[in-house]
Structures are given as structure tokens and as C-alpha cells.
Coordinates of C-alpha atoms in Angstrom, one line a residue:
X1 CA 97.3 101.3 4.9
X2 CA 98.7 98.9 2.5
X3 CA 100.5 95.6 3.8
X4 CA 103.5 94.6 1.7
X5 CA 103.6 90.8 1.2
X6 CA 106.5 89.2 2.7
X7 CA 108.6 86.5 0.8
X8 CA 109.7 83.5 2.0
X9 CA 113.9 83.0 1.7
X10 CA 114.0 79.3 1.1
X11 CA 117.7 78.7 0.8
X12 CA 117.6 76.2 4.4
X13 CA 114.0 76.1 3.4
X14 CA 113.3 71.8 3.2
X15 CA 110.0 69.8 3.3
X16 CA 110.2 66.2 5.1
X17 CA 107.8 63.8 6.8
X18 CA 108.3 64.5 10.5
X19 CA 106.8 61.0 11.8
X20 CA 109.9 59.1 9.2
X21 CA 113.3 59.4 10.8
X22 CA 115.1 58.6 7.4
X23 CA 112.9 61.5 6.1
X24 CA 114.5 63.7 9.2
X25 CA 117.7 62.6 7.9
X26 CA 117.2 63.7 3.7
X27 CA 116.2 67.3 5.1
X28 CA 119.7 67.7 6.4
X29 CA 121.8 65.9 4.0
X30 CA 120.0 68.9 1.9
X31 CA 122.2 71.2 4.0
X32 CA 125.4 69.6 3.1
X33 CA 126.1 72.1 -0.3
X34 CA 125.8 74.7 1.9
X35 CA 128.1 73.8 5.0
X36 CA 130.5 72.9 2.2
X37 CA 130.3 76.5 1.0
X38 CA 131.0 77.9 4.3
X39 CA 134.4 75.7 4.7
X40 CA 135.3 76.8 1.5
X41 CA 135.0 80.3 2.8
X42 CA 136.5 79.4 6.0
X43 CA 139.6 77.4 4.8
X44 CA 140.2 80.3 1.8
X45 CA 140.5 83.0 4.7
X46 CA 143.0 80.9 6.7
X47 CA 145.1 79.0 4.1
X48 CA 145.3 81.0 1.6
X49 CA 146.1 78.1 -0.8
X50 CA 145.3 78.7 -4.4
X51 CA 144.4 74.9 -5.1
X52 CA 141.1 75.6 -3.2
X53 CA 140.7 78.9 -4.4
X54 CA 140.6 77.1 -8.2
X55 CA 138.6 74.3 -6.6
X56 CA 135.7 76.8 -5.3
X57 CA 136.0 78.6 -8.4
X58 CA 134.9 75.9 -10.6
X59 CA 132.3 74.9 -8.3
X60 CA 130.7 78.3 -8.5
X61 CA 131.0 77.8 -12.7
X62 CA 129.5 74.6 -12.2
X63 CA 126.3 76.1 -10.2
X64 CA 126.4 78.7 -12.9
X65 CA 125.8 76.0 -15.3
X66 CA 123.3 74.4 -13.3
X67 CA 121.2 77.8 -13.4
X68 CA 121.6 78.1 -17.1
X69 CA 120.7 74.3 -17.8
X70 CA 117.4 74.5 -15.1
X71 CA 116.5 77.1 -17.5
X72 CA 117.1 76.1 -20.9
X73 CA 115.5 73.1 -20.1
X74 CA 112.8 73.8 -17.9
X75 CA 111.3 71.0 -16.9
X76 CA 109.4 70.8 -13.9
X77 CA 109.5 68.7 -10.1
X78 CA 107.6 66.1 -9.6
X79 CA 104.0 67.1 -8.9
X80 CA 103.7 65.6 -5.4
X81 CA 106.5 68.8 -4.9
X82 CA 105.9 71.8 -4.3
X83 CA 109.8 73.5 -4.7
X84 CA 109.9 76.5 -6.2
X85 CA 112.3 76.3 -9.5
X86 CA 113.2 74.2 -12.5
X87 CA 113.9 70.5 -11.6
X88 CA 115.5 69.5 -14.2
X89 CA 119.2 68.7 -13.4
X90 CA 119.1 68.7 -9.5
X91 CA 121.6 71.2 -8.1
X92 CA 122.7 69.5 -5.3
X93 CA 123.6 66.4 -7.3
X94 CA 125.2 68.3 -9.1
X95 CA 127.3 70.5 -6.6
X96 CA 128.0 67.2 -5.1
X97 CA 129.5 65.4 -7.7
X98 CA 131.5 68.0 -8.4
X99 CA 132.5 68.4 -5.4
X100 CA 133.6 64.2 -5.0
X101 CA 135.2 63.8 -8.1
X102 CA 137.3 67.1 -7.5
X103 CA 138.4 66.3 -4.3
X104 CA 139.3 62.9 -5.3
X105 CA 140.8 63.9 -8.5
X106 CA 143.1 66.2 -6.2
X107 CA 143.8 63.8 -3.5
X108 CA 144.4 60.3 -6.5
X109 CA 146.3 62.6 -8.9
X110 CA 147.5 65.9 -8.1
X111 CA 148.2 65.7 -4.3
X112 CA 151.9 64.8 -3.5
X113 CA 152.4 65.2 -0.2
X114 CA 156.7 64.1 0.6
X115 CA 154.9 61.9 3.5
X116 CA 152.4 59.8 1.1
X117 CA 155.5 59.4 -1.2
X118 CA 158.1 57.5 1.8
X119 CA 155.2 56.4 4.3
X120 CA 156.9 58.8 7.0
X121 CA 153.7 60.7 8.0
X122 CA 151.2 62.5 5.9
X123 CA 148.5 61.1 4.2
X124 CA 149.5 58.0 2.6
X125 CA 147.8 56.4 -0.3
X126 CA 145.2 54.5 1.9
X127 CA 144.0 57.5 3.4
X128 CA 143.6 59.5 0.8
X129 CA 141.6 56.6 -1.4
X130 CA 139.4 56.2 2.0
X131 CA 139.1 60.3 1.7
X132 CA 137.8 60.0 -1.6
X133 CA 135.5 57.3 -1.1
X134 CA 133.5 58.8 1.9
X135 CA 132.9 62.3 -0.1
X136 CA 131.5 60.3 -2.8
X137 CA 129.5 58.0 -0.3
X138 CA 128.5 61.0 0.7
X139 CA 127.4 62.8 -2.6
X140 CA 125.7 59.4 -3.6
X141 CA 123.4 60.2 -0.1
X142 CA 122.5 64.0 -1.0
X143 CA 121.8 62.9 -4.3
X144 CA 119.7 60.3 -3.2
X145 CA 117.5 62.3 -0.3
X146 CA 116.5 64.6 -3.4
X147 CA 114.4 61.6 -4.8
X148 CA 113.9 60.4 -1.2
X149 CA 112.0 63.7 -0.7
X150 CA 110.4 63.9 -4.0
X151 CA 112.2 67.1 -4.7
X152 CA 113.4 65.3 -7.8
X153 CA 113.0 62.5 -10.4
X154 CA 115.9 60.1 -10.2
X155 CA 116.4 61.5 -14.0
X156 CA 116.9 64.5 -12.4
X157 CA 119.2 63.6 -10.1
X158 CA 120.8 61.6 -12.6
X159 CA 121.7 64.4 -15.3
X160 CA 122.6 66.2 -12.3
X161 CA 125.3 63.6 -11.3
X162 CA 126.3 63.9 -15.0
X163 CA 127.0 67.3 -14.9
X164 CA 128.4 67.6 -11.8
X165 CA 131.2 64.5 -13.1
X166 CA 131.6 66.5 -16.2
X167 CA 132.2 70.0 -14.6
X168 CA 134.9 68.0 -12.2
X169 CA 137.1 66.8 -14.8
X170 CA 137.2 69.4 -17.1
X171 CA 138.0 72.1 -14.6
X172 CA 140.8 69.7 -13.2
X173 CA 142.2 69.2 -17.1
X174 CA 142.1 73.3 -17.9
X175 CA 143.8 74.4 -13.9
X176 CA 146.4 71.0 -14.7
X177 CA 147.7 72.9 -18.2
X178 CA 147.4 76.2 -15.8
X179 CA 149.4 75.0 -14.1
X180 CA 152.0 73.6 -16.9
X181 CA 151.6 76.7 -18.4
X182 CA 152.6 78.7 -15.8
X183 CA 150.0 80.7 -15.3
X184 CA 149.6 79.8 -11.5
X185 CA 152.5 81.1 -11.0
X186 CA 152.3 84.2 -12.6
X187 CA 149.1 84.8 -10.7
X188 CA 151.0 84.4 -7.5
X189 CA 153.7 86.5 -8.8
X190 CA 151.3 89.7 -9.0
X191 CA 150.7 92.3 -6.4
X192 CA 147.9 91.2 -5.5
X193 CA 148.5 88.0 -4.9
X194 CA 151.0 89.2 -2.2
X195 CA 148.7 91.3 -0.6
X196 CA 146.6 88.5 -0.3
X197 CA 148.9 86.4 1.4
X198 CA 148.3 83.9 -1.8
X199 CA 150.3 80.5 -1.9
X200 CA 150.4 77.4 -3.5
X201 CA 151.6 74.9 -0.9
X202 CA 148.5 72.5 -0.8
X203 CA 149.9 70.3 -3.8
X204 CA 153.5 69.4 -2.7
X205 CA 152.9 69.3 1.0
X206 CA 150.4 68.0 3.7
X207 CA 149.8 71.0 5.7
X208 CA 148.7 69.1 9.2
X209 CA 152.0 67.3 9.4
X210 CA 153.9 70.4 8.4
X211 CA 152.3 72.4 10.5
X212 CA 152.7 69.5 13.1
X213 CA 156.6 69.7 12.5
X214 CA 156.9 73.0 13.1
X215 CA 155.5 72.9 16.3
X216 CA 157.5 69.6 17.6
X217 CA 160.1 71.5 16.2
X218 CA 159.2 74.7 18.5
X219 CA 158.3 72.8 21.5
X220 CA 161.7 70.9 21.4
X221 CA 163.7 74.2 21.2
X222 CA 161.3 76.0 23.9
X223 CA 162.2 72.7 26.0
X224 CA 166.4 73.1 25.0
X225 CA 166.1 76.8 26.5
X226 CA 164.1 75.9 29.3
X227 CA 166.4 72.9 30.6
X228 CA 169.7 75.6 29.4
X229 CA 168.2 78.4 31.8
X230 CA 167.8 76.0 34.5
X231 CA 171.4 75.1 34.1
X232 CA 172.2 79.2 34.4
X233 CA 170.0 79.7 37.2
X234 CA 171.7 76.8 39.4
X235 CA 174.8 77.8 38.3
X236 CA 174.3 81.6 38.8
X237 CA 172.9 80.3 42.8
X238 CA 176.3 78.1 43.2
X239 CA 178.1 81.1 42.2
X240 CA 176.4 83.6 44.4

């Protein structure tokens, strides 16, 4: 009886040195593109905001690119390595920095939130400039454990980064004349889009403090009826 070799699915898959605690600490900054990947399934399903949908979109391009540069170029990990795949640019740097300079191109530039504007609530300038900066902190540390672990030469890492930059700002320049265009909101206009539930709130308005609004705004009219049938009720007893 013939026994079928089993593969090994190495997406979580990451070699570290278990007697260095900084080594510990690379292996799951190496599972940051894929937690992010998860949220951007998890916020498309309950927003429903187009702005992420473009955002994910163009991240999946960029990885796309990543796949076709790893092999056009084919250049190998370093040695000491054993990773299966091209090395040459590193994906996560790349996802990363795509995934920065997007989200800080939308929270610097695009986001407009009526809050940040008058500095009555929302996320004002300083937050969203401290937003920005810990993504990127963060992207520089993914990028960084790939060389950390050797899964990657710091040219690697650094063509990567490149890339990743690149993708960022010219997806943000083609969905910005989308947008001008109209073409947004002729997408939203469709069928489909309706089906979907498909909006495009995210630019003009800081969903936590609307959604924060409307729920003062409920709890003050539950408290209004409350304190109204009280008044009844009493009344109503007097009466009776």
C-alpha cells in the first residue's frame, strides 16, 4: 500500500530561536499581515464602507505584484534560511508599507471627519498623526524581524518597503480621480451595491462618534419616556 506524502501548509509556518525572547517576538510580528487580513474581512462584513473595500483591494494588487516581482526576479533567501519561495522583495515589507502609508494617506489627506474639522469630538488632527505614526512604527518592526530572522536580506526587505510605498500612493492617486470622476458613486448607485448594503460614509464622518451620538441620542429619549410614563402612572394611581 502506497503512502501519499503529506505537505506542509506553511502560511503561520515561522522559524525562531526559542532560547532569544526578541527572536519569540519577530515570529509573531510575522503574523501581523495576516491578522490584518482578517480585520479587513471583519470590518468589510460590518461596515460596509467602500473606502476599505478600495483599501483591501489595492492591497490584494499589491501582493499580486509582489508574486509577480519574486518571480521575475528570482533571487533567493539568505542561505542560513531555509523558507520556501523567492526572497527577493519581502512580502511582508511589502504588505506593510502598503498598508502604513495607505492608512495614513487616508487618515492625513482624505479623512474629514466634521469633529477633526471644529475639535468637537472625533478624531482630531493629533490623533490621527499619532494613528499614522504607530502603523508605520509598526510596519518598520515586521519589516525588520524579516532580517532579524534571516528570512531576508535587508535589500530584500528594502525593495520590499519600496514597493509597498509605491503601490500605496498610486492606488490612493487612481481611487482620489475615482472618486472625482464619479465613478464611486456610480458603483454605489448599482443594484448590487444596494444589495450589498454598500456605502461611502468612512470619508466625511467618524463612525465611533456617530455611532456614539446616536446612542446618547437614544438613551436620552428612552430616559424622556421613561420619566413621562412615570408621570402617567402616578397620575393614573391619583386618579384611581
Amino acid at each position: 500500500m502506497e503512502v501519499t506524502p503529506l505537505a506542509s501548509l506553511s502560511l503561520t509556518h515561522v522559524s525562531y530561536n526559542p532560547s532569544d525572547p526578541l527572536s519569540y517576538l519577530c515570529a509573531w510580528l510575522a503574523l501581523v499581515p495576516q491578522t490584518l487580513c482578517i480585520i479587513y474581512v471583519t470590518l468589510l462584513y460590518s461596515s460596509r464602507e467602500i473606502e476599505i473595500l478600495l483599501m483591501f483591494a489595492g492591497q490584494l494588487a499589491c501582493e499580486a505584484f509582489n508574486f509577480a516581482l519574486k518571480r521575475l526576479i528570482r533571487q533567493e533567501r539568505p542561505r542560513v534560511m531555509n523558507g520556501k519561495g523567492y526572497g527577493m522583495p519581502s512580502s511582508h515589507a511589502q504588505f506593510m508599507s502598503y498598508f502604513a502609508v495607505s492608512l495614513g494617506l487616508f487618515l492625513l489627506v482624505r479623512h474629514r471627519p466634521p469633529g477633526g474639522r471644529t475639535g468637537g469630538g472625533g478624531h482630531g488632527p493629533q490623533e490621527r498623526v499619532l494613528g499614522s505614526l504607530l502603523v508605520a512604527g509598526l510596519a518598520v518592526a515586521v519589516a525588520a524581524s524579516r532580517v532579524y530572522l534571516s528570512y531576508h536580506t535587508p535589500v530584500q526587505v528594502g525593495v520590499g518597503c519600496a514597493a509597498g510605498v509605491g503601490c500605496a500612493v498610486a492606488w490612493f492617486v487612481v481611487t482620489g480621480w475615482l472618486r472625482r470622476e464619479g465613478w464611486v458613486d456610480w458603483t454605489l448607485e448599482t443594484r448590487l451595491a444596494g444589495l450589498g448594503r454598500w456605502r461611502d460614509l468612512l470619508v466625511e464622518e467618524d463612525l465611533p462618534e456617530g455611532g456614539w451620538r446616536r446612542w446618547m441620542d437614544r438613551r436620552e429619549e428612552k430616559k424622556k419616556s421613561t420619566i413621562a410614563n412615570g408621570f402617567d402612572t402616578d397620575k393614573g394611581r391619583k386618579q384611581r
